[in-house]
Structures are given as structure tokens and as C-alpha cells.
Amino acid sequence: MQTNEFIAHFDSYVMGTYNRLPLVLVRGEGARVWDRDGNEYLDFLAGIAVCSLGHCHPRVVDSIQKQAERLNHVSNIFYNEPQAGLAQLLVDNSFADKAFFCNSGAEANEAAIKLARRYAYENKPGQSPEIITMKNSFHGRTLTTVTATGQEKFQVGFEPLPPGFCYVQYDDLADLEGAITEQTCAVMVEPIQGEGGVRVPDSGYLQGLRTICDDHDLLLILDEVQVGVGRTGSLFAYEESGITPDIVTLAKALGNGFPVGAMLATDRVASVFVPGTHASTFGGNPLAMAAGIAVIKSILNDGVLENCRNVGIYFREQLCGLAAKHSIIEEVRGKGLMIGVEISSDGNGIVKSAMKKGLLLNCAGGNVLRFVPPLIITEKDVDEAIQILDEVMGDV
Ligand code: PLP
């Protein structure tokens, strides 16, 4: 089958929920992927911030292979060793006392929303709990997380939406304070908005959120599904602000491609999740946990965070150099290796042209080129990407 025939074949069997690029990827190694025709691409999207250690990282592959030969799955009505292993790694290296495992970012956020509501049920009897989230946010595609998502375009046609959410401006503490009522139980926020266009808030924003939550006895839920697990140059994005949240959600990079989601919380909050309140058949599955253990160990011990910080600075410098040359670039922003380049037109043309020249990236929020490459990329990889972008922008 030719590639165009394969694409038609694929589309005849798989639901059309994506505007897919016409690229059929068959292999990956490090920061590179190959299509079925043998063409090589520099992958600066990494499965959208998923393959942070690079494709098929040997340590992760080895861990999954060994676990696959030993025990793939058991019910959570039994104990399993890898689940304790990943929980301990996450707890020992964070604010949290306990972890709950699931399979995706949306599920981790569902768990966080349920936990916050249950906490209110136990501690604020009679409250009809409401969670404040941010305009332009993204929290997932299940009915509840799409409702938590402060973007109408993801909600249209799926009404009736579950109640219990209201939205305020991101990076605007006054707007948040004005929206708090007797019913408010929690604030849920991304430390950097990802899908909303790589929006980095003011440096005091998380501290301000913490103070407001403390003053009003609200839980602070951080959605670190995209920014967590090393992406900003620290294991968790909240670390750089010096605050401690009550709940953090993770997914994406946690399995480096194996589906793993997690919700972390303090004992005070986690204690309301008693037997029967929440569950997941696959959550904490030994195979997924084996992947997660290898990921966290590698991020903590292999110099990944330092590389992310250093190459992130270099990449942003080079992008600013491009901005001086191409007036289409309006702003370069981000932290670590989560970088957004806002341009003055729709970015999809640039994404397609870059792909044809061997560089993968995507658009967030329409006119923001998003770069979330593996955290192990080198300055040489950045130089290659910059050269392609330079050529593509020169053609615009
Ligand atoms: N939260 C954030 C911040 C995300 O960026 C995403 C996905 O892009 C999600 C939640 C949903 O994660 P998943 O697609 O794994 O359900």
C-alpha cells in the first residue's frame, strides 16, 4: 500500500476526531522519528510533551520489557510492587503524601475534581461545591474535565454540562477573588497554560493563588499534566514558585509514551478517598508503573533537568534571534523546554512546511507555534530546528 492509500484505509476505519497531518510514523529513537517511507524527522513535539526522555528510551524500554515478562496486570483489590515503587518516588520528591494512579490526564483531573468535592462533602456539609478554573485553560475531554476547561469551543454540542464550575481570567488574582462565593471549594489551574497557547503567568501568580486559597479555605489543584515531570526544568512546575499545592495531577511524560496518569495529594485531603469512593481497573497497573519508575529515576539521575534548563535557554535565545529577522514573530515565551512562539498569522501553514523539511511541531491556540521537544535534545538539534524555521518563515 502506498502512503496515501494507507491514509485512506486508516480514515475508513478510525473515527475522524483529529485533523491529522499526512504523516505515518513507524519508528522513533531519541529526538528523531521516521515515516513508513524512510524519511527522518526531528521531533520537537514529542507526542505533545509525552516522550520527554526521547523515543524508545533504553531504560524505559528495558523496565517495560522486564515487567512484561513478570506480571502485566492484577486488580487493585490486590497489592502490587511497582505501584508502591512509583508512588514512593513521586511522594518522596514532592509536597504530596499519597498518590492515586489512572491512565490519562483527563482521568487524573477527574480524580482531582472528585477528591475536591468529596473533601467539601466531608468538611463543609451542605455546600454545593463549585470549582473555579481559568478562561483559556485545558483540562481534558471527558464531560467533567471539558466543563472544567474554560474554552467554550470544546463544550459546544455536549450540553448538558455538569454543574459546579465557574471561570475567571488567567493570571488575574483580583478576578479570582471577586468570583469566590460560599460554594467555592477549590481553584484548579495550570502553572503554565499549554493548549491555551503556552501562556506563562506573572512570577508571583502561584504564590498569590496559594494565599487566596488559604484565606478562603479553598483547595489549590495544579494541573501539571503538560508542565509536570521535568518539562519546565524542575520535576514539578510548582517547585519554582516555592509554594505547596493541595493536589497535583500528572500524565503525559510520566510514562514516556506508556499511558499513565497520577493524582498526588496531601494526607489531609487524600484521607477522604476511602474504599469505594474512587477506582480504576488499569490505574497503577504493573506495566505502567514500571514505565513510570524508569522515567522518574532517569529524570532525577541522568542530568535531564539540567539539560532541559540549559538547552531551553539556548533555544529561546535562538528563537529571539529569529524574531529579530522575521517580523511574523510577535513573542517568544516559555520555561525550560515548553516554548511558545506567537506569530501574527495562523500557524498551521508553518507547521506543514516545517514538516515537509523534517521538523515536527504544532500550533496551540491557532497562532502559537508550540515546541515541547524531548528534554534530552542538544544545542545541535536546536540549530537544525532553527535553520528549518528560518527557511520556512523566509517563504511566508
Ligand atoms: N490537562 C492538561 C494541562 C493537558 O494539556 C491535557 C492534554 O493536553 C490534559 C489535561 C488531558 O490529558 P489527556 O489527553 O491525557 O486526557
Short mmCIF file of C-alpha atoms and ligand atoms in Angstrom, two decimals:
data_model
loop_
_atom_site.label_atom_id
_atom_site.label_comp_id
_atom_site.label_asym_id
_atom_site.label_seq_id
_atom_site.Cartn_x
_atom_site.Cartn_y
_atom_site.Cartn_z
CA MET A 1 0.00 0.00 0.00
CA GLN A 2 1.28 3.49 -0.84
CA THR A 3 1.20 6.03 1.99
CA ASN A 4 -1.78 7.91 0.52
CA GLU A 5 -3.63 4.58 0.19
CA PHE A 6 -2.76 3.71 3.78
CA ILE A 7 -4.15 7.07 4.96
CA ALA A 8 -7.41 6.44 3.12
CA HIS A 9 -7.51 2.94 4.63
CA PHE A 10 -6.91 4.37 8.14
CA ASP A 11 -9.61 7.02 7.70
CA SER A 12 -12.11 4.41 6.54
CA TYR A 13 -11.79 2.58 9.89
CA VAL A 14 -10.90 5.23 12.52
CA MET A 15 -13.25 8.00 13.68
CA GLY A 16 -12.37 11.41 12.37
CA THR A 17 -11.77 13.23 15.66
CA TYR A 18 -8.42 14.68 14.52
CA ASN A 19 -7.24 16.92 11.72
CA ARG A 20 -4.28 14.64 11.09
CA LEU A 21 -1.15 15.64 9.20
CA PRO A 22 -0.44 13.24 6.30
CA LEU A 23 2.46 11.52 8.04
CA VAL A 24 2.56 7.85 9.04
CA LEU A 25 5.21 7.35 11.70
CA VAL A 26 6.63 3.90 12.21
CA ARG A 27 9.77 4.25 14.37
CA GLY A 28 11.37 6.56 16.90
CA GLU A 29 14.73 6.90 18.62
CA GLY A 30 15.79 9.81 20.83
CA ALA A 31 14.57 13.06 19.32
CA ARG A 32 14.04 11.51 15.85
CA VAL A 33 11.13 9.67 14.23
CA TRP A 34 10.83 8.01 10.81
CA ASP A 35 7.86 7.64 8.50
CA ARG A 36 6.94 4.50 6.56
CA ASP A 37 8.78 5.82 3.50
CA GLY A 38 12.03 6.09 5.45
CA ASN A 39 12.08 9.89 5.87
CA GLU A 40 13.59 11.21 9.11
CA TYR A 41 12.10 13.99 11.27
CA LEU A 42 13.37 15.97 14.22
CA ASP A 43 10.52 15.60 16.69
CA PHE A 44 10.03 18.87 18.60
CA LEU A 45 6.51 17.84 19.60
CA ALA A 46 7.38 14.51 21.28
CA GLY A 47 3.80 13.23 21.28
CA ILE A 48 2.79 16.63 22.74
CA ALA A 49 5.12 16.71 25.75
CA VAL A 50 4.96 12.95 26.27
CA CYS A 51 8.24 11.39 25.11
CA SER A 52 10.36 13.62 27.32
CA LEU A 53 13.25 11.17 27.51
CA GLY A 54 13.15 10.71 23.75
CA HIS A 55 11.55 7.90 21.80
CA CYS A 56 12.18 4.35 22.97
CA HIS A 57 14.47 5.41 25.82
CA PRO A 58 16.54 2.29 26.64
CA ARG A 59 15.90 2.48 30.40
CA VAL A 60 12.12 2.74 29.91
CA VAL A 61 12.07 0.01 27.25
CA ASP A 62 14.10 -2.29 29.49
CA SER A 63 11.86 -1.65 32.50
CA ILE A 64 8.67 -2.35 30.49
CA GLN A 65 10.21 -5.48 28.90
CA LYS A 66 11.29 -6.93 32.23
CA GLN A 67 7.90 -6.23 33.79
CA ALA A 68 6.09 -7.64 30.73
CA GLU A 69 7.80 -10.96 31.33
CA ARG A 70 6.91 -10.99 35.03
CA LEU A 71 3.41 -9.62 35.68
CA ASN A 72 1.29 -7.43 33.37
CA HIS A 73 -1.83 -6.78 35.33
CA VAL A 74 -3.57 -7.52 38.60
CA SER A 75 -6.66 -5.95 40.10
CA ASN A 76 -6.31 -3.15 42.60
CA ILE A 77 -8.08 -5.39 45.07
CA PHE A 78 -4.57 -6.86 45.48
CA TYR A 79 -1.26 -5.14 46.16
CA ASN A 80 1.46 -4.90 43.52
CA GLU A 81 5.11 -3.93 43.98
CA PRO A 82 5.69 -1.46 41.09
CA GLN A 83 2.73 0.70 42.23
CA ALA A 84 4.37 1.22 45.62
CA GLY A 85 7.64 1.95 43.81
CA LEU A 86 6.27 4.79 41.66
CA ALA A 87 4.11 6.20 44.48
CA GLN A 88 7.17 6.37 46.74
CA LEU A 89 9.27 8.09 44.07
CA LEU A 90 6.57 10.72 43.48
CA VAL A 91 5.82 11.28 47.15
CA ASP A 92 9.46 11.42 48.27
CA ASN A 93 10.20 14.02 45.63
CA SER A 94 7.14 16.25 46.07
CA PHE A 95 4.79 18.02 48.51
CA ALA A 96 2.48 15.01 48.47
CA ASP A 97 1.82 12.24 50.97
CA LYS A 98 -0.22 9.93 48.75
CA ALA A 99 -0.68 9.06 45.07
CA PHE A 100 -3.64 7.72 43.09
CA PHE A 101 -2.98 6.20 39.67
CA CYS A 102 -5.06 6.26 36.50
CA ASN A 103 -4.40 6.26 32.76
CA SER A 104 -4.56 9.79 31.34
CA GLY A 105 -4.58 13.48 32.13
CA ALA A 106 -8.35 13.77 31.93
CA GLU A 107 -8.72 10.90 34.36
CA ALA A 108 -6.20 12.44 36.75
CA ASN A 109 -8.21 15.68 36.67
CA GLU A 110 -11.50 13.80 37.13
CA ALA A 111 -9.93 12.22 40.20
CA ALA A 112 -8.83 15.64 41.48
CA ILE A 113 -12.30 17.11 40.95
CA LYS A 114 -13.92 14.17 42.74
CA LEU A 115 -11.42 14.45 45.59
CA ALA A 116 -12.08 18.19 46.00
CA ARG A 117 -15.85 17.63 46.00
CA ARG A 118 -15.58 14.76 48.46
CA TYR A 119 -13.36 16.89 50.71
CA ALA A 120 -16.04 19.59 50.68
CA TYR A 121 -18.74 16.98 51.36
CA GLU A 122 -16.84 15.84 54.46
CA ASN A 123 -15.67 19.24 55.69
CA LYS A 124 -18.29 21.75 54.56
CA PRO A 125 -21.63 19.99 55.00
CA GLY A 126 -24.45 21.45 52.92
CA GLN A 127 -22.14 23.17 50.43
CA SER A 128 -22.94 22.73 46.74
CA PRO A 129 -19.28 22.72 45.81
CA GLU A 130 -18.01 24.84 42.97
CA ILE A 131 -14.52 24.81 41.48
CA ILE A 132 -13.05 27.93 39.91
CA THR A 133 -10.98 27.29 36.78
CA MET A 134 -9.39 29.66 34.28
CA LYS A 135 -10.55 31.03 30.95
CA ASN A 136 -8.46 29.62 28.11
CA SER A 137 -7.50 26.58 30.22
CA PHE A 138 -7.44 22.95 29.13
CA HIS A 139 -8.14 20.04 31.48
CA GLY A 140 -9.31 17.16 29.26
CA ARG A 141 -12.10 15.76 27.11
CA THR A 142 -14.33 13.82 29.49
CA LEU A 143 -17.61 15.59 30.18
CA THR A 144 -16.47 16.90 33.55
CA THR A 145 -12.97 17.93 32.51
CA VAL A 146 -14.25 19.55 29.33
CA THR A 147 -16.53 21.56 31.61
CA ALA A 148 -13.57 22.46 33.84
CA THR A 149 -11.86 23.61 30.63
CA GLY A 150 -12.54 27.33 30.25
CA GLN A 151 -12.97 27.27 26.46
CA GLU A 152 -16.44 27.11 25.01
CA LYS A 153 -15.27 25.65 21.70
CA PHE A 154 -14.56 22.32 23.41
CA GLN A 155 -18.00 22.25 25.09
CA VAL A 156 -20.37 23.15 22.24
CA GLY A 157 -22.78 20.35 21.40
CA PHE A 158 -22.11 18.33 24.54
CA GLU A 159 -24.63 20.02 26.79
CA PRO A 160 -26.00 19.50 29.36
CA LEU A 161 -22.65 20.02 31.06
CA PRO A 162 -22.15 19.01 34.69
CA PRO A 163 -22.65 21.93 37.10
CA GLY A 164 -20.13 23.17 39.66
CA PHE A 165 -17.61 25.20 37.66
CA CYS A 166 -17.01 28.89 37.06
CA TYR A 167 -14.25 30.63 35.11
CA VAL A 168 -12.03 33.63 35.75
CA GLN A 169 -9.21 35.32 33.83
CA TYR A 170 -5.87 33.52 33.98
CA ASP A 171 -3.09 35.41 35.76
CA ASP A 172 -5.62 37.79 37.36
CA LEU A 173 -5.83 37.40 41.14
CA ALA A 174 -8.42 40.16 41.53
CA ASP A 175 -10.79 38.43 39.10
CA LEU A 176 -10.39 35.22 41.11
CA GLU A 177 -11.07 36.91 44.46
CA GLY A 178 -14.19 38.53 43.02
CA ALA A 179 -15.58 35.14 41.93
CA ILE A 180 -15.23 33.34 45.28
CA THR A 181 -18.55 32.54 46.97
CA GLU A 182 -19.76 30.41 49.90
CA GLN A 183 -19.96 27.50 47.47
CA THR A 184 -16.36 27.67 46.24
CA CYS A 185 -14.35 24.64 47.31
CA ALA A 186 -11.25 24.72 45.10
CA VAL A 187 -9.24 26.54 42.46
CA MET A 188 -7.85 24.49 39.58
CA VAL A 189 -5.12 25.91 37.38
CA GLU A 190 -2.27 25.07 35.00
CA PRO A 191 1.04 26.60 36.20
CA ILE A 192 1.62 27.44 32.50
CA GLN A 193 -1.33 27.21 30.11
CA GLY A 194 -0.37 24.71 27.42
CA GLU A 195 -3.19 24.16 24.93
CA GLY A 196 -4.27 27.75 25.54
CA GLY A 197 -1.09 28.97 23.81
CA VAL A 198 1.88 28.44 26.18
CA ARG A 199 0.90 31.30 28.49
CA VAL A 200 3.32 31.93 31.36
CA PRO A 201 1.76 33.84 34.26
CA ASP A 202 3.40 36.53 36.35
CA SER A 203 6.13 35.16 38.63
CA GLY A 204 4.04 35.85 41.77
CA TYR A 205 0.85 34.25 40.45
CA LEU A 206 1.08 30.84 42.13
CA GLN A 207 2.05 32.45 45.45
CA GLY A 208 -0.93 34.76 45.11
CA LEU A 209 -3.21 31.80 44.40
CA ARG A 210 -1.88 29.98 47.46
CA THR A 211 -2.54 32.98 49.71
CA ILE A 212 -6.08 33.44 48.38
CA CYS A 213 -6.82 29.72 48.79
CA ASP A 214 -5.52 29.80 52.38
CA ASP A 215 -7.51 32.94 53.22
CA HIS A 216 -10.74 31.38 51.92
CA ASP A 217 -10.10 27.77 52.95
CA LEU A 218 -10.01 26.51 49.35
CA LEU A 219 -8.01 23.64 47.89
CA LEU A 220 -5.39 24.54 45.30
CA ILE A 221 -5.32 22.00 42.46
CA LEU A 222 -2.46 22.29 39.98
CA ASP A 223 -2.92 20.60 36.61
CA GLU A 224 0.66 19.62 35.77
CA VAL A 225 -0.39 17.13 33.11
CA GLN A 226 1.59 19.04 30.47
CA VAL A 227 4.10 21.06 32.52
CA GLY A 228 5.00 18.39 35.10
CA VAL A 229 7.66 15.65 35.10
CA GLY A 230 10.58 17.87 34.16
CA ARG A 231 9.23 19.96 31.30
CA THR A 232 9.95 23.36 32.94
CA GLY A 233 13.37 22.32 34.26
CA SER A 234 12.25 21.07 37.68
CA LEU A 235 10.47 17.80 38.40
CA PHE A 236 7.24 19.70 39.12
CA ALA A 237 6.49 23.19 37.81
CA TYR A 238 5.17 24.38 41.20
CA GLU A 239 8.62 23.91 42.79
CA GLU A 240 9.94 27.07 41.16
CA SER A 241 7.27 29.17 42.90
CA GLY A 242 8.14 27.97 46.40
CA ILE A 243 4.50 27.11 47.24
CA THR A 244 2.92 23.77 48.03
CA PRO A 245 -0.37 22.87 46.38
CA ASP A 246 -3.00 20.53 47.87
CA ILE A 247 -3.45 18.39 44.77
CA VAL A 248 -1.34 17.93 41.63
CA THR A 249 -2.29 15.97 38.52
CA LEU A 250 0.20 14.34 36.15
CA ALA A 251 0.10 12.26 32.96
CA LYS A 252 1.79 12.79 29.56
CA ALA A 253 5.54 12.45 30.30
CA LEU A 254 5.05 10.19 33.32
CA GLY A 255 5.18 7.04 31.16
CA ASN A 256 7.27 8.49 28.27
CA GLY A 257 4.60 7.08 25.95
CA PHE A 258 3.08 4.37 28.11
CA PRO A 259 -0.33 5.68 29.30
CA VAL A 260 -0.01 6.66 32.97
CA GLY A 261 -1.92 9.28 34.95
CA ALA A 262 -1.48 10.22 38.58
CA MET A 263 -3.04 12.45 41.18
CA LEU A 264 -0.92 13.49 44.16
CA ALA A 265 -2.32 14.98 47.36
CA THR A 266 -1.54 15.74 50.97
CA ASP A 267 -2.77 13.30 53.62
CA ARG A 268 -5.29 15.85 54.90
CA VAL A 269 -7.08 15.82 51.55
CA ALA A 270 -6.32 12.27 50.37
CA SER A 271 -7.82 10.81 53.55
CA VAL A 272 -11.37 11.42 52.29
CA PHE A 273 -10.79 8.90 49.49
CA VAL A 274 -11.79 5.79 51.43
CA PRO A 275 -12.55 2.36 49.89
CA GLY A 276 -15.36 2.62 47.37
CA THR A 277 -15.01 6.36 46.64
CA HIS A 278 -12.83 6.08 43.53
CA ALA A 279 -11.18 3.37 41.43
CA SER A 280 -9.63 2.42 38.10
CA THR A 281 -9.23 -1.06 36.61
CA PHE A 282 -5.95 -0.24 34.88
CA GLY A 283 -4.70 2.54 37.18
CA GLY A 284 -1.46 1.53 38.87
CA ASN A 285 -1.07 -1.45 36.54
CA PRO A 286 2.42 -3.02 36.97
CA LEU A 287 3.45 -2.38 33.34
CA ALA A 288 2.52 1.30 33.50
CA MET A 289 4.22 1.65 36.87
CA ALA A 290 7.39 0.05 35.53
CA ALA A 291 7.48 2.70 32.81
CA GLY A 292 6.86 5.49 35.34
CA ILE A 293 9.59 4.28 37.70
CA ALA A 294 12.15 4.27 34.89
CA VAL A 295 11.05 7.75 33.80
CA ILE A 296 11.29 9.38 37.23
CA LYS A 297 14.63 7.72 38.01
CA SER A 298 16.06 8.84 34.71
CA ILE A 299 14.78 12.40 35.08
CA LEU A 300 16.24 12.65 38.57
CA ASN A 301 19.56 10.91 37.96
CA ASP A 302 20.61 11.39 34.34
CA GLY A 303 21.08 15.17 34.18
CA VAL A 304 17.80 15.59 32.28
CA LEU A 305 16.58 18.60 34.28
CA GLU A 306 19.87 20.46 33.88
CA ASN A 307 19.86 19.77 30.13
CA CYS A 308 16.26 20.96 29.89
CA ARG A 309 17.12 24.25 31.61
CA ASN A 310 20.30 24.89 29.61
CA VAL A 311 19.04 23.88 26.17
CA GLY A 312 15.75 25.66 26.93
CA ILE A 313 17.63 28.94 27.45
CA TYR A 314 19.67 28.36 24.29
CA PHE A 315 16.55 27.53 22.25
CA ARG A 316 14.73 30.66 23.40
CA GLU A 317 17.79 32.78 22.60
CA GLN A 318 17.91 31.36 19.09
CA LEU A 319 14.18 31.93 18.65
CA CYS A 320 14.60 35.55 19.76
CA GLY A 321 17.32 35.80 17.08
CA LEU A 322 14.77 34.55 14.54
CA ALA A 323 12.27 37.10 15.83
CA ALA A 324 14.72 39.89 15.04
CA LYS A 325 14.82 38.61 11.46
CA HIS A 326 11.19 37.64 10.79
CA SER A 327 8.53 40.21 11.65
CA ILE A 328 5.88 37.46 11.66
CA ILE A 329 7.13 36.53 15.20
CA GLU A 330 5.39 38.60 17.84
CA GLU A 331 6.58 36.96 21.06
CA VAL A 332 8.79 34.12 22.29
CA ARG A 333 7.77 32.76 25.69
CA GLY A 334 8.02 29.70 27.91
CA LYS A 335 10.07 27.97 30.55
CA GLY A 336 12.51 25.10 30.25
CA LEU A 337 11.55 23.21 27.11
CA MET A 338 7.94 24.33 26.98
CA ILE A 339 8.16 27.12 24.45
CA GLY A 340 5.57 29.10 22.52
CA VAL A 341 6.21 31.43 19.60
CA GLU A 342 3.28 33.71 18.94
CA ILE A 343 3.03 34.74 15.31
CA SER A 344 0.89 37.30 13.54
CA SER A 345 -0.98 34.75 11.41
CA ASP A 346 -2.40 31.26 11.68
CA GLY A 347 0.48 28.86 12.35
CA ASN A 348 -0.76 25.79 10.52
CA GLY A 349 0.99 26.72 7.27
CA ILE A 350 4.32 26.93 9.10
CA VAL A 351 3.67 23.59 10.84
CA LYS A 352 3.04 21.91 7.46
CA SER A 353 6.04 23.50 5.73
CA ALA A 354 8.35 22.61 8.65
CA MET A 355 7.11 19.02 8.50
CA LYS A 356 7.99 18.83 4.82
CA LYS A 357 11.51 19.97 5.71
CA GLY A 358 11.85 17.42 8.52
CA LEU A 359 10.79 19.26 11.71
CA LEU A 360 7.70 18.34 13.75
CA LEU A 361 5.88 20.89 15.91
CA ASN A 362 2.28 22.00 16.31
CA CYS A 363 0.08 25.00 16.99
CA ALA A 364 -1.58 25.83 20.29
CA GLY A 365 -4.38 28.34 20.30
CA GLY A 366 -4.21 28.87 16.49
CA ASN A 367 -1.34 31.34 16.21
CA VAL A 368 1.19 29.99 18.70
CA LEU A 369 3.87 27.60 17.45
CA ARG A 370 4.41 25.15 20.29
CA PHE A 371 7.73 23.42 20.95
CA VAL A 372 7.72 20.65 23.55
CA PRO A 373 10.69 18.53 22.40
CA PRO A 374 12.30 15.68 24.32
CA LEU A 375 14.21 17.09 27.29
CA ILE A 376 17.35 15.34 26.07
CA ILE A 377 17.80 17.40 22.88
CA THR A 378 21.14 19.07 22.22
CA GLU A 379 22.09 22.54 21.03
CA LYS A 380 22.89 20.92 17.68
CA ASP A 381 19.28 19.70 17.42
CA VAL A 382 18.13 23.25 18.21
CA ASP A 383 20.41 24.67 15.49
CA GLU A 384 18.86 22.25 12.99
CA ALA A 385 15.33 23.23 14.01
CA ILE A 386 16.17 26.94 13.85
CA GLN A 387 17.57 26.57 10.35
CA ILE A 388 14.38 24.89 9.16
CA LEU A 389 12.21 27.53 10.83
CA ASP A 390 14.34 30.27 9.30
CA GLU A 391 13.80 28.82 5.81
CA VAL A 392 10.07 28.26 6.38
CA MET A 393 9.50 31.77 7.74
CA GLY A 394 11.51 33.23 4.89
CA ASP A 395 9.00 31.64 2.50
CA VAL A 396 5.94 33.06 4.30
N1 PLP B 1 -4.56 18.80 31.29
C1 PLP B 1 -3.67 19.44 30.52
C2 PLP B 1 -2.99 20.67 31.05
C3 PLP B 1 -3.39 18.98 29.23
O1 PLP B 1 -2.52 19.65 28.46
C4 PLP B 1 -4.05 17.84 28.76
C5 PLP B 1 -3.82 17.34 27.39
O2 PLP B 1 -3.34 18.02 26.53
C6 PLP B 1 -4.96 17.19 29.61
C7 PLP B 1 -5.18 17.69 30.87
C8 PLP B 1 -5.69 15.95 29.15
O3 PLP B 1 -4.83 14.89 29.14
P1 PLP B 1 -5.22 13.54 28.35
O4 PLP B 1 -5.26 13.86 26.90
O5 PLP B 1 -4.12 12.57 28.71
O6 PLP B 1 -6.54 13.11 28.88
#
